[in-house]
XYZ file of C-alpha atoms in Angstrom:
751
model
C 45.834 95.862 165.995
C 45.940 92.782 163.715
C 49.518 94.986 160.509
C 51.059 93.472 158.484
C 54.083 92.833 158.778
C 56.956 94.378 156.407
C 59.316 91.620 156.245
C 62.075 92.535 153.208
C 64.597 89.645 150.838
C 67.219 91.857 149.724
C 68.083 91.500 145.598
C 69.990 92.925 143.662
C 68.023 92.226 140.668
C 64.278 92.883 139.905
C 62.942 91.231 136.819
C 60.288 91.111 135.084
C 57.269 91.089 132.343
C 54.880 92.952 131.083
C 51.741 89.829 131.171
C 49.589 89.854 127.675
C 45.838 90.945 129.802
C 42.637 89.616 130.030
C 40.234 87.983 128.845
C 39.365 86.594 125.484
C 36.827 89.049 124.842
C 38.391 92.195 125.210
C 38.983 94.328 123.304
C 42.182 95.828 121.330
C 41.825 98.512 122.007
C 40.702 98.612 126.176
C 43.689 95.692 126.171
C 46.527 98.458 125.213
C 48.561 98.620 128.025
C 50.864 101.672 129.797
C 53.901 102.777 128.230
C 55.918 101.689 131.292
C 58.370 104.027 133.806
C 61.507 102.030 132.147
C 61.382 100.007 129.253
C 62.018 96.385 130.156
C 66.459 95.156 130.062
C 66.847 92.551 127.421
C 66.809 89.021 129.225
C 62.647 90.146 131.119
C 61.489 90.489 127.281
C 57.485 89.705 127.974
C 56.018 86.208 127.180
C 53.534 86.330 124.684
C 51.476 83.433 127.097
C 50.665 83.217 130.322
C 53.908 80.078 132.102
C 52.016 77.272 130.792
C 52.065 75.613 134.444
C 49.251 76.883 136.647
C 50.613 79.830 139.174
C 51.349 79.407 142.886
C 50.278 82.235 144.006
C 49.810 82.081 148.641
C 48.865 85.086 151.564
C 51.626 85.570 153.529
C 52.943 88.575 156.654
C 52.348 87.830 159.928
C 49.635 88.733 162.172
C 47.433 87.536 159.384
C 43.918 85.904 159.095
C 43.859 82.895 156.169
C 41.781 84.952 153.719
C 43.978 88.367 154.297
C 48.486 89.168 154.735
C 50.555 90.083 151.239
C 50.854 89.036 148.333
C 53.475 86.064 147.397
C 54.417 85.002 143.410
C 55.751 81.932 143.134
C 58.287 82.356 139.650
C 60.775 80.305 138.256
C 61.239 77.965 141.244
C 61.486 82.078 143.694
C 59.063 83.905 146.156
C 58.136 86.988 145.213
C 55.719 89.967 145.279
C 52.723 91.556 144.207
C 54.129 96.681 144.214
C 50.518 97.981 144.906
C 51.604 101.329 142.526
C 47.681 101.224 140.731
C 46.081 98.331 142.514
C 43.105 98.161 142.801
C 39.760 96.102 143.769
C 39.544 94.119 140.318
C 42.359 93.199 140.932
C 42.423 92.171 144.449
C 38.827 89.703 143.085
C 40.960 88.644 140.563
C 43.431 87.109 143.129
C 41.277 85.758 145.137
C 39.327 84.422 143.027
C 41.817 82.373 142.319
C 43.519 81.405 146.234
C 39.526 80.044 146.073
C 37.431 82.639 147.721
C 34.411 84.459 146.534
C 35.598 87.270 145.838
C 37.757 90.685 147.453
C 36.511 92.535 150.583
C 39.997 95.319 150.539
C 43.065 96.264 150.009
C 46.083 97.165 151.501
C 50.036 98.280 150.995
C 52.333 96.041 152.678
C 61.059 89.441 149.314
C 61.431 89.781 144.877
C 59.599 91.705 144.100
C 57.913 89.853 140.556
C 55.472 92.236 139.296
C 54.612 96.629 139.055
C 51.509 98.095 137.790
C 48.770 95.325 137.637
C 45.453 96.612 135.829
C 43.270 93.400 135.906
C 39.591 94.141 134.450
C 38.255 91.755 137.134
C 36.896 89.337 135.137
C 40.744 87.139 135.273
C 41.128 83.581 136.230
C 44.486 84.322 137.090
C 46.619 87.519 138.304
C 48.676 86.192 135.122
C 46.641 87.339 132.312
C 46.100 91.220 134.217
C 48.613 94.072 132.631
C 51.261 94.702 133.786
C 54.823 96.250 134.096
C 56.147 92.551 133.194
C 57.998 89.496 135.908
C 60.746 91.233 137.971
C 60.133 94.413 135.967
C 59.547 97.023 138.508
C 60.378 100.356 140.746
C 59.023 99.968 144.490
C 61.022 98.867 147.586
C 58.845 96.437 149.316
C 57.267 99.269 151.677
C 55.208 98.972 148.571
C 54.121 95.702 148.898
C 50.663 95.075 147.685
C 48.109 93.410 150.712
C 45.031 91.461 149.757
C 42.446 90.809 152.135
C 39.405 88.102 151.125
C 35.926 87.580 152.759
C 36.204 84.476 153.999
C 33.673 82.310 151.949
C 35.662 79.723 148.845
C 34.470 78.160 146.267
C 32.378 74.846 145.884
C 34.437 72.689 144.956
C 38.144 75.541 144.569
C 40.981 73.854 144.189
C 43.769 74.834 145.294
C 45.970 75.039 142.224
C 49.457 75.687 144.756
C 48.664 72.106 145.800
C 49.902 70.364 142.519
C 49.470 70.244 138.803
C 48.850 67.280 138.812
C 46.025 67.196 140.383
C 45.904 63.941 142.521
C 42.632 64.598 144.555
C 41.411 60.696 145.292
C 43.389 59.261 147.389
C 42.437 55.042 148.317
C 43.407 51.506 149.791
C 42.124 48.632 147.233
C 42.249 46.076 150.242
C 42.972 42.065 148.169
C 41.750 40.088 151.250
C 38.738 39.846 150.478
C 38.050 39.024 153.812
C 38.959 42.809 154.589
C 36.882 43.819 151.113
C 33.086 43.514 153.143
C 34.127 45.332 155.747
C 34.843 49.006 156.311
C 36.733 51.972 156.692
C 39.332 49.965 154.678
C 42.550 50.024 156.705
C 45.266 48.180 154.829
C 45.846 47.395 151.159
C 47.600 49.062 148.170
C 46.872 53.484 147.762
C 46.095 53.735 144.663
C 45.308 57.475 143.728
C 42.582 58.503 140.837
C 44.231 58.774 136.931
C 43.040 59.891 133.986
C 39.772 57.319 134.255
C 41.304 54.865 136.968
C 43.245 53.555 139.515
C 47.450 53.987 138.853
C 49.778 52.456 142.236
C 52.309 54.211 143.692
C 55.972 52.803 142.550
C 57.105 52.011 146.530
C 61.249 52.954 145.994
C 62.201 55.239 149.004
C 58.329 54.857 150.932
C 58.509 56.031 154.244
C 57.212 55.461 157.558
C 56.082 59.512 157.056
C 54.517 58.848 153.442
C 52.324 56.850 154.734
C 51.871 59.006 157.717
C 49.916 61.323 155.423
C 48.142 58.131 153.057
C 46.228 57.737 156.557
C 45.994 61.261 157.437
C 43.543 62.227 153.915
C 41.933 58.356 154.918
C 40.318 59.192 158.456
C 42.706 57.919 160.522
C 44.974 59.097 162.735
C 46.864 56.561 163.089
C 49.687 54.138 160.674
C 50.845 50.884 161.700
C 54.019 48.030 159.501
C 52.373 45.468 157.680
C 53.278 42.502 156.418
C 55.247 43.682 153.074
C 56.553 39.533 151.807
C 52.683 39.213 151.497
C 51.681 41.828 149.270
C 54.812 40.986 147.010
C 53.569 37.349 146.004
C 50.191 38.501 144.948
C 50.766 41.844 143.514
C 53.435 40.212 141.799
C 50.353 38.316 139.357
C 49.111 41.730 138.685
C 50.115 44.088 136.096
C 50.300 47.126 137.794
C 49.806 50.400 136.462
C 52.109 52.623 137.878
C 51.383 57.288 137.671
C 53.833 57.664 141.322
C 57.184 57.092 141.010
C 58.788 58.316 143.811
C 56.537 60.592 147.366
C 59.159 62.292 149.390
C 57.004 62.950 152.442
C 57.933 65.207 155.420
C 55.370 63.666 157.223
C 53.259 67.127 158.480
C 51.368 67.083 155.010
C 48.159 67.366 155.121
C 47.866 65.508 150.939
C 49.474 63.216 149.416
C 49.453 66.177 146.769
C 51.145 69.002 148.829
C 54.507 66.577 148.835
C 57.320 66.433 146.695
C 56.369 63.741 143.867
C 57.889 62.282 140.492
C 55.510 61.015 138.263
C 56.159 58.330 135.394
C 56.409 59.823 131.880
C 53.792 60.205 129.742
C 52.477 57.239 127.368
C 55.797 55.759 128.700
C 56.008 52.802 130.634
C 57.645 52.134 133.789
C 58.211 49.183 136.530
C 59.241 49.771 139.301
C 62.093 47.200 138.672
C 63.147 46.194 142.401
C 60.375 47.611 144.331
C 56.256 46.473 144.247
C 53.044 49.502 144.666
C 53.345 50.551 148.118
C 51.324 48.704 151.345
C 49.980 50.824 154.032
C 48.033 49.987 157.318
C 46.554 52.670 159.369
C 44.863 52.324 162.811
C 41.535 53.219 163.144
C 40.005 55.785 165.974
C 38.166 54.087 168.352
C 34.791 55.509 166.720
C 35.722 53.547 163.457
C 37.325 50.408 165.802
C 35.861 47.099 164.633
C 36.137 43.323 166.926
C 40.036 44.239 164.954
C 41.201 41.879 168.298
C 43.099 44.410 169.626
C 43.444 44.216 173.585
C 44.422 47.961 173.932
C 42.258 50.370 172.402
C 43.795 54.173 171.360
C 42.666 56.759 173.443
C 41.324 59.815 172.543
C 42.625 63.029 174.619
C 40.326 64.544 176.571
C 41.300 68.293 177.139
C 40.172 68.989 173.633
C 36.664 68.709 171.998
C 34.757 69.698 169.077
C 30.956 71.218 169.862
C 28.683 72.820 167.222
C 29.411 70.906 163.946
C 26.655 68.940 162.614
C 28.530 65.395 161.419
C 31.328 63.866 163.103
C 34.785 65.435 162.916
C 33.981 69.135 162.093
C 33.407 71.867 164.786
C 34.525 74.591 167.130
C 37.310 73.316 169.422
C 37.229 73.681 172.502
C 40.259 72.534 175.039
C 40.171 72.399 178.220
C 42.437 74.802 180.824
C 41.627 74.839 185.125
C 38.991 72.289 184.469
C 36.240 74.138 182.654
C 36.390 75.191 178.800
C 37.796 77.604 176.448
C 37.833 78.224 172.712
C 40.889 79.004 170.315
C 41.150 82.114 168.582
C 42.013 81.846 164.272
C 44.991 83.875 163.826
C 47.223 82.191 161.871
C 44.420 79.108 162.266
C 45.794 76.724 159.178
C 45.326 73.184 158.453
C 49.056 72.069 160.349
C 47.126 72.996 163.551
C 43.511 71.914 162.103
C 45.300 68.352 161.732
C 47.136 68.237 164.600
C 43.303 68.907 166.957
C 41.456 66.173 164.363
C 44.480 62.666 164.923
C 44.409 63.794 168.305
C 40.339 63.321 168.658
C 41.088 59.782 166.222
C 39.879 61.811 163.008
C 42.072 62.097 160.516
C 44.434 65.116 158.639
C 41.976 68.429 158.765
C 40.330 68.331 155.117
C 39.128 72.412 156.318
C 40.844 75.169 158.651
C 37.494 77.544 159.931
C 38.017 80.707 160.860
C 35.334 83.731 161.806
C 33.028 81.363 164.093
C 32.018 79.403 160.880
C 31.223 76.665 163.525
C 29.380 79.262 165.819
C 30.416 81.223 168.820
C 32.085 79.775 172.125
C 30.652 81.285 175.763
C 33.568 81.945 178.639
C 36.482 81.783 177.912
C 39.651 82.552 174.887
C 42.817 80.188 176.214
C 44.685 80.373 172.760
C 45.969 82.506 170.392
C 48.203 82.182 167.161
C 48.445 78.458 166.794
C 52.317 77.842 165.984
C 51.884 73.692 164.827
C 54.616 72.255 162.585
C 51.664 69.250 162.780
C 53.924 66.464 164.280
C 52.795 67.165 167.118
C 50.565 65.074 169.689
C 48.287 67.832 171.343
C 47.159 71.071 170.377
C 48.655 71.794 173.789
C 51.899 71.161 172.565
C 52.858 73.419 169.714
C 53.932 77.204 169.853
C 51.049 79.878 171.183
C 50.168 82.757 172.921
C 47.947 83.651 176.187
C 45.053 85.215 175.190
C 44.061 89.362 176.366
C 40.772 91.328 175.852
C 41.628 93.473 172.889
C 42.860 89.927 170.898
C 39.607 87.554 170.061
C 35.927 87.744 170.114
C 34.686 84.945 169.567
C 33.539 86.237 166.103
C 36.957 84.332 165.521
C 36.619 81.532 167.119
C 38.275 78.810 165.412
C 37.344 75.023 163.875
C 38.169 71.558 161.673
C 36.764 69.913 159.029
C 38.538 66.563 160.238
C 38.690 63.443 157.571
C 37.093 60.850 158.507
C 36.970 56.798 157.351
C 34.589 56.354 154.256
C 31.937 53.865 156.503
C 29.465 54.021 153.520
C 26.263 54.358 155.948
C 24.998 57.000 153.222
C 23.930 54.585 151.009
C 21.725 53.106 153.526
C 19.345 55.967 153.824
C 17.219 58.307 151.320
C 14.416 61.133 151.713
C 11.959 60.161 148.852
C 8.739 62.775 148.425
C 10.135 66.259 149.252
C 10.032 69.205 147.364
C 13.966 69.987 148.161
C 16.887 67.637 148.353
C 17.186 68.074 152.287
C 13.835 67.024 153.313
C 11.564 63.929 152.382
C 10.325 61.023 153.842
C 12.531 58.956 155.239
C 13.541 55.492 153.251
C 16.361 52.605 154.692
C 17.982 49.466 152.561
C 17.913 46.399 154.206
C 18.232 42.906 153.498
C 17.015 39.803 153.668
C 18.146 36.099 154.765
C 18.393 35.945 151.249
C 20.476 38.776 150.694
C 17.908 40.504 148.274
C 18.193 44.315 149.482
C 14.863 46.506 149.340
C 14.193 50.197 150.221
C 11.687 50.426 153.570
C 10.420 52.489 156.347
C 10.255 54.307 158.842
C 7.801 54.324 161.978
C 6.744 57.792 162.904
C 5.502 57.426 166.413
C 8.076 58.151 168.724
C 9.839 60.030 166.333
C 11.640 62.693 167.284
C 14.406 65.751 166.577
C 17.266 63.975 168.456
C 16.996 61.071 165.497
C 16.285 63.312 162.427
C 19.848 64.676 163.843
C 21.073 61.252 163.404
C 19.744 61.074 159.837
C 20.258 64.251 158.481
C 23.686 63.427 160.069
C 24.006 60.271 157.618
C 22.364 61.032 154.995
C 25.397 63.969 155.224
C 22.453 66.428 154.367
C 23.557 68.878 158.225
C 21.088 69.706 161.110
C 17.962 68.283 161.232
C 15.498 71.179 161.153
C 12.507 69.300 162.614
C 11.840 65.542 162.379
C 8.370 64.932 161.191
C 5.950 61.789 162.243
C 2.747 62.141 159.520
C 4.809 61.858 155.991
C 1.378 61.848 154.135
C 2.340 65.408 152.013
C 5.440 63.473 150.973
C 2.910 60.052 149.247
C 4.990 60.034 145.620
C 7.348 56.491 146.650
C 5.759 53.270 146.143
C 7.641 51.739 149.156
C 5.142 51.108 151.819
C 6.932 48.120 153.728
C 8.120 49.692 158.051
C 11.265 48.149 158.678
C 12.363 49.554 161.587
C 10.533 51.210 165.044
C 11.109 52.148 168.372
C 13.858 54.568 167.459
C 15.991 56.062 170.236
C 18.598 57.870 169.694
C 20.607 59.713 171.311
C 21.740 62.294 168.724
C 25.418 61.598 169.127
C 24.895 58.404 166.051
C 26.502 57.962 162.649
C 23.672 56.559 161.327
C 20.409 55.068 162.558
C 21.288 50.824 162.631
C 23.794 52.132 166.412
C 20.134 53.927 167.679
C 18.511 51.846 169.692
C 15.138 50.496 168.497
C 12.807 47.638 168.296
C 13.823 43.736 167.402
C 10.518 42.798 165.585
C 9.302 45.946 164.049
C 6.056 47.508 166.489
C 4.235 50.217 165.243
C 1.118 50.532 165.528
C 0.204 53.306 162.795
C 2.217 50.505 160.211
C 0.833 53.118 156.751
C 3.252 55.095 155.407
C 0.970 58.614 156.358
C 2.337 57.422 159.289
C 6.140 57.121 158.820
C 9.146 59.093 160.404
C 10.238 62.265 157.811
C 12.948 64.710 158.324
C 13.334 68.782 157.154
C 17.520 69.148 157.296
C 19.605 72.145 156.733
C 23.459 73.319 157.124
C 22.512 75.044 159.317
C 21.019 75.952 163.076
C 20.464 78.081 166.722
C 22.179 76.813 170.124
C 21.385 78.672 172.991
C 23.144 79.049 174.818
C 21.843 81.318 179.186
C 24.142 83.432 181.049
C 25.776 81.670 183.952
C 26.836 84.737 185.746
C 24.760 86.438 185.100
C 21.757 84.314 187.393
C 24.271 84.009 190.231
C 25.118 87.981 190.045
C 21.339 88.797 190.173
C 19.350 85.949 192.642
C 17.297 87.116 195.589
C 14.492 86.028 197.306
C 11.103 88.077 197.825
C 8.122 88.202 199.547
C 5.456 89.048 197.344
C 2.111 89.385 198.037
C -0.623 87.341 197.063
C -2.810 90.310 195.151
C 0.177 90.707 193.137
C -0.437 87.053 191.878
C -3.134 86.842 190.292
C -1.785 87.597 186.465
C 0.906 84.835 187.917
C -0.890 82.437 188.911
C -3.114 82.464 185.598
C -0.127 81.571 184.193
C 0.466 78.297 186.090
C 4.211 79.904 187.501
C 3.511 79.538 190.698
C 3.417 76.338 192.812
C 0.202 73.495 193.675
C 0.199 75.254 196.298
C -0.706 78.304 195.817
C -4.709 77.016 194.767
C -5.259 76.434 199.452
C -4.072 79.624 200.154
C -6.447 82.225 201.225
C -5.977 84.465 198.397
C -5.571 87.824 198.107
C -3.999 87.206 201.339
C -0.307 85.819 202.769
C 2.044 85.671 199.964
C 4.923 83.388 198.550
C 8.030 82.988 198.418
C 9.579 83.422 195.350
C 13.735 82.552 194.449
C 13.868 86.009 191.857
C 16.747 85.598 188.767
C 17.972 87.297 185.461
C 18.142 85.245 182.326
C 20.331 85.986 179.421
C 19.556 83.622 176.410
C 22.242 83.556 174.174
C 21.612 82.066 170.652
C 25.515 81.233 169.795
C 24.907 79.179 166.584
C 24.408 79.445 162.170
C 20.664 79.497 162.312
C 18.281 82.166 164.218
C 15.893 80.883 166.706
C 12.732 80.389 165.587
C 9.019 79.094 167.767
C 8.279 75.942 165.835
C 4.902 76.714 165.894
C 3.351 79.332 163.023
C 1.792 83.370 163.749
C -1.743 81.418 162.811
C -1.398 79.309 166.978
C 0.339 81.145 169.230
C -1.767 82.188 171.843
C -2.825 85.646 173.297
C -1.240 86.943 177.175
C -4.441 89.402 177.910
C -2.046 89.426 182.017
C 1.241 90.197 179.444
C -0.427 91.429 176.784
C 1.496 89.613 174.388
C 1.420 85.975 172.280
C 2.561 83.479 173.699
C 4.393 81.613 171.283
C 5.758 78.873 172.065
C 4.691 76.661 175.108
C 6.869 75.457 176.957
C 10.604 77.222 176.452
C 12.359 77.115 179.644
C 12.884 74.952 183.439
C 12.595 76.009 186.039
C 13.732 73.797 189.472
C 15.382 73.249 192.562
C 15.978 69.079 193.099
C 18.121 67.808 195.649
C 21.495 66.146 195.452
C 19.581 62.841 193.153
C 17.033 64.916 190.919
C 14.265 64.952 192.817
C 12.370 69.093 192.029
C 11.632 70.560 195.794
C 10.039 72.953 193.821
C 9.203 74.002 190.049
C 9.086 77.580 187.976
C 8.683 76.537 184.596
C 7.951 79.330 181.838
C 4.475 77.666 181.126
C 4.957 79.343 178.320
C 7.242 82.394 176.465
C 7.072 85.222 173.961
C 10.549 85.994 172.208
C 12.612 88.787 170.829
C 16.202 89.916 170.123
C 17.109 92.583 174.006
C 20.085 93.379 172.874
C 22.969 92.370 170.508
C 26.169 91.488 169.617
C 28.162 94.913 167.407
C 27.483 94.860 164.382
C 23.854 92.487 164.528
C 20.761 94.142 164.511
C 17.152 92.920 165.985
C 15.061 91.327 163.957
C 12.551 90.158 166.553
C 10.843 91.733 169.263
C 6.887 90.580 171.050
C 5.091 94.172 170.566
C 2.500 94.366 167.889
C 1.344 90.931 166.916
C 5.685 91.263 165.817
C 6.764 88.084 164.766
C 9.157 86.470 167.293
C 12.463 84.616 167.482
C 17.181 85.683 168.888
C 18.472 86.291 165.923
C 22.279 84.392 165.669
C 24.843 86.737 168.122
C 21.684 88.416 169.979
C 20.380 87.506 173.604
C 16.239 87.316 174.882
C 16.869 88.781 178.353
C 13.867 87.977 181.059
C 15.007 90.608 184.003
C 14.672 89.769 187.149
C 12.036 91.262 188.328
C 9.583 90.284 185.192
C 5.962 87.991 186.326
C 7.534 83.931 186.559
C 10.853 85.024 186.323
C 11.162 83.499 189.333
C 11.037 79.501 191.086
C 8.340 79.603 194.195
C 10.160 78.094 197.674
C 6.913 78.860 199.713
C 6.999 74.950 200.736
C 11.151 74.628 200.190
C 12.594 73.603 203.566
C 15.788 75.261 204.180
C 19.345 72.842 202.875
C 22.052 72.668 199.830
C 20.567 72.240 196.734
C 20.750 72.876 193.321
C 19.004 75.020 190.811
C 18.591 74.348 187.302
C 17.480 76.383 184.674
C 17.136 74.088 181.224
C 16.363 75.459 178.094
C 14.004 73.909 175.021
C 13.904 71.363 177.110
C 11.379 69.434 175.423
C 13.893 70.059 171.416
C 10.801 71.472 170.456
C 13.158 73.300 168.463
C 16.115 71.445 166.328
C 19.246 72.893 167.311
C 22.790 72.493 166.531
C 24.320 71.153 170.025
C 21.418 70.770 172.511
C 24.222 69.745 175.794
C 24.763 73.975 176.578
C 21.058 73.922 177.379
C 20.769 73.458 180.659
C 22.624 75.800 183.727
C 23.399 73.989 187.573
C 24.189 75.661 190.621
C 24.873 75.010 194.384
C 21.878 77.118 196.669
C 21.891 77.497 199.555
C 19.401 78.970 201.322
C 18.909 79.424 205.250
C 15.217 79.999 204.881
C 15.846 84.106 205.644
C 18.959 84.972 202.291
C 20.010 82.376 198.965
C 23.803 82.451 197.388
C 25.160 80.535 194.503
C 27.872 78.885 194.103
C 29.213 77.392 190.945
C 26.524 77.934 188.609
C 27.483 77.122 185.124
C 26.371 75.444 181.220
C 25.904 71.990 180.655
C 28.915 70.947 179.648
C 30.784 74.353 180.308
C 33.611 71.941 183.328
C 35.852 68.678 183.578
C 34.548 65.457 185.290
C 36.049 66.141 188.008
C 35.040 69.768 188.090
C 30.898 68.178 187.458
C 32.078 65.000 190.404
C 33.611 68.257 193.008
C 30.627 69.697 192.275
C 27.687 66.827 192.313
C 29.516 66.336 196.758
C 29.122 70.431 197.048
C 28.705 70.743 201.228
C 25.050 69.481 203.164
C 23.744 68.509 198.797
C 23.165 65.485 199.598
C 21.372 65.091 202.787
C 20.276 68.751 202.192
C 21.478 70.577 205.128
C 23.610 73.784 205.324
C 26.463 72.962 207.261
């Protein structure tokens, strides 16, 4: 159970005042205040207006989610609580919006009690604008502390009022070396903060390596290094500097400079930073962002932590490796400090967001960690205190995820979409330079353009996942750009920009007309299909099925080629049978690419098939040669069952909509037609059973690396055994090597 622990801070005095209420349009009649049970003391006379500083609010208590907890307010240098007398959902809505969430889903009765009998209409911008008995005036005990549960959805563009009143949101490094100005990322330079319409410097008196660590993390760099101050002093002495900040005192664990104690220069006063100069830092980029900088030894990134399911580099569901198998992290107490440890150990900067509630899709398999409590300086999440999981603690719907700060690379400046109905779709155009340095836009040849190339294009554009990659874009012909400048593009799907993919050195495009240029449709969300590996292992068996029962299967192309030469209807085929349970663990429904008008009716099975090839079922020897294949020629997709709280949306019957809903699965039982591999011609031996979902990447997914499942397979001519069934990326590299060296597998002999 997740309960708020009521912590009490004993205090001799409970201060208070009435707060003026509500919005400007509130009429005097409904702005009238209730008479409090006790009159405030003279020292707590209400102020006619809220405090001038922005009121700081936080959620506290243990254990809790980031979006729920006891409400605490910061007033006169001290944190205190709100009494739950007259507390309502309207009050909770105001507090949740003040904390950056879109609304409240509930409130709960749960330090110093600052406010009592709070009454909000629901439209106030801050809790301080609501009626109450006033600051510190309360007849409550801490058993009556108010708590809220906010909807786990952030207000777009929200800036946390707890961060800093001066609102330092943008920080940059200004390179002073001419050569470095053209190179990205900028790793060294003068620290500058956005101030009014320009940029201001920070005085480096008292500047420490901890400050540098925070700045580098914000800018996407995991580490810092020493800088030659003497070189910069010569340069900066000749420059006119405007110092906005003259003291910074970070502890090193902050995720933003604005969270550090700062002293600002007084308005309209000139601060010269006497005895110091503008702060300069040098950052060490992670391996993915390193140029040829002469380093003999590149820093390594963690091999026991990874991110999965994210659209962009540096974001995804957090997965950790234990006992050679990958598992997830539960989101209880998940915060920016713990997320930053993960980001830095993977070669990125500090965390931009610590995401909860499986915001990057649900994992499969074990959940290894709960209530991770990093301080922020740890080298790995494994060095942080955490609890081991019991089945009651967490489900995969609570998988933690991160978005990390990345170095600015400017990739988005060299790509654009034109002609689409929304900014998420259109013909792909790239910016190129000729030998004279003249820049112009050009097209990408649509030949061989597929979902993987579209994934990279959408990532470069900052538009999330690829929904479709299109080889013809005649319907988006709104641009006067006609020249093909890139062809033969072949991406793995992990690249940061199309220029990092393989492509022809010289453009070679058979269909060079603009209508055959590549296009994309991007999306904020995507599906992610994963096969439930243990079920395959549990349900496998061999059946000798008479030919007279296989006419329908033959029509569906579910038997090996030698079946055509059999003496129909006499004899039988030996079938390796198993059940398949395919889960959609992504954030969008999996829907067939083809429209209903092109679905094919299959009289044998009595329903429409929406995908020509949905899975490949193969039996292979160790070098990857297929000894038998039983690919499902086509499929009907539907929700067989769903996790708790999710409703079925798709079914095959009656020409129904086809697909797999997020949180649901499509079950193909072992006794269904074609749910097999025909092994009639296979000799006894040791093999690999491989199942691949969506093998041609026909439908976009957030992650294609988990589409394959493999098992060690032992066949003695009469019986069959499966061992080590696992999703393609579920094991460590070491465990995968052991899998491939399974005894007898190399020569197909039974040991």
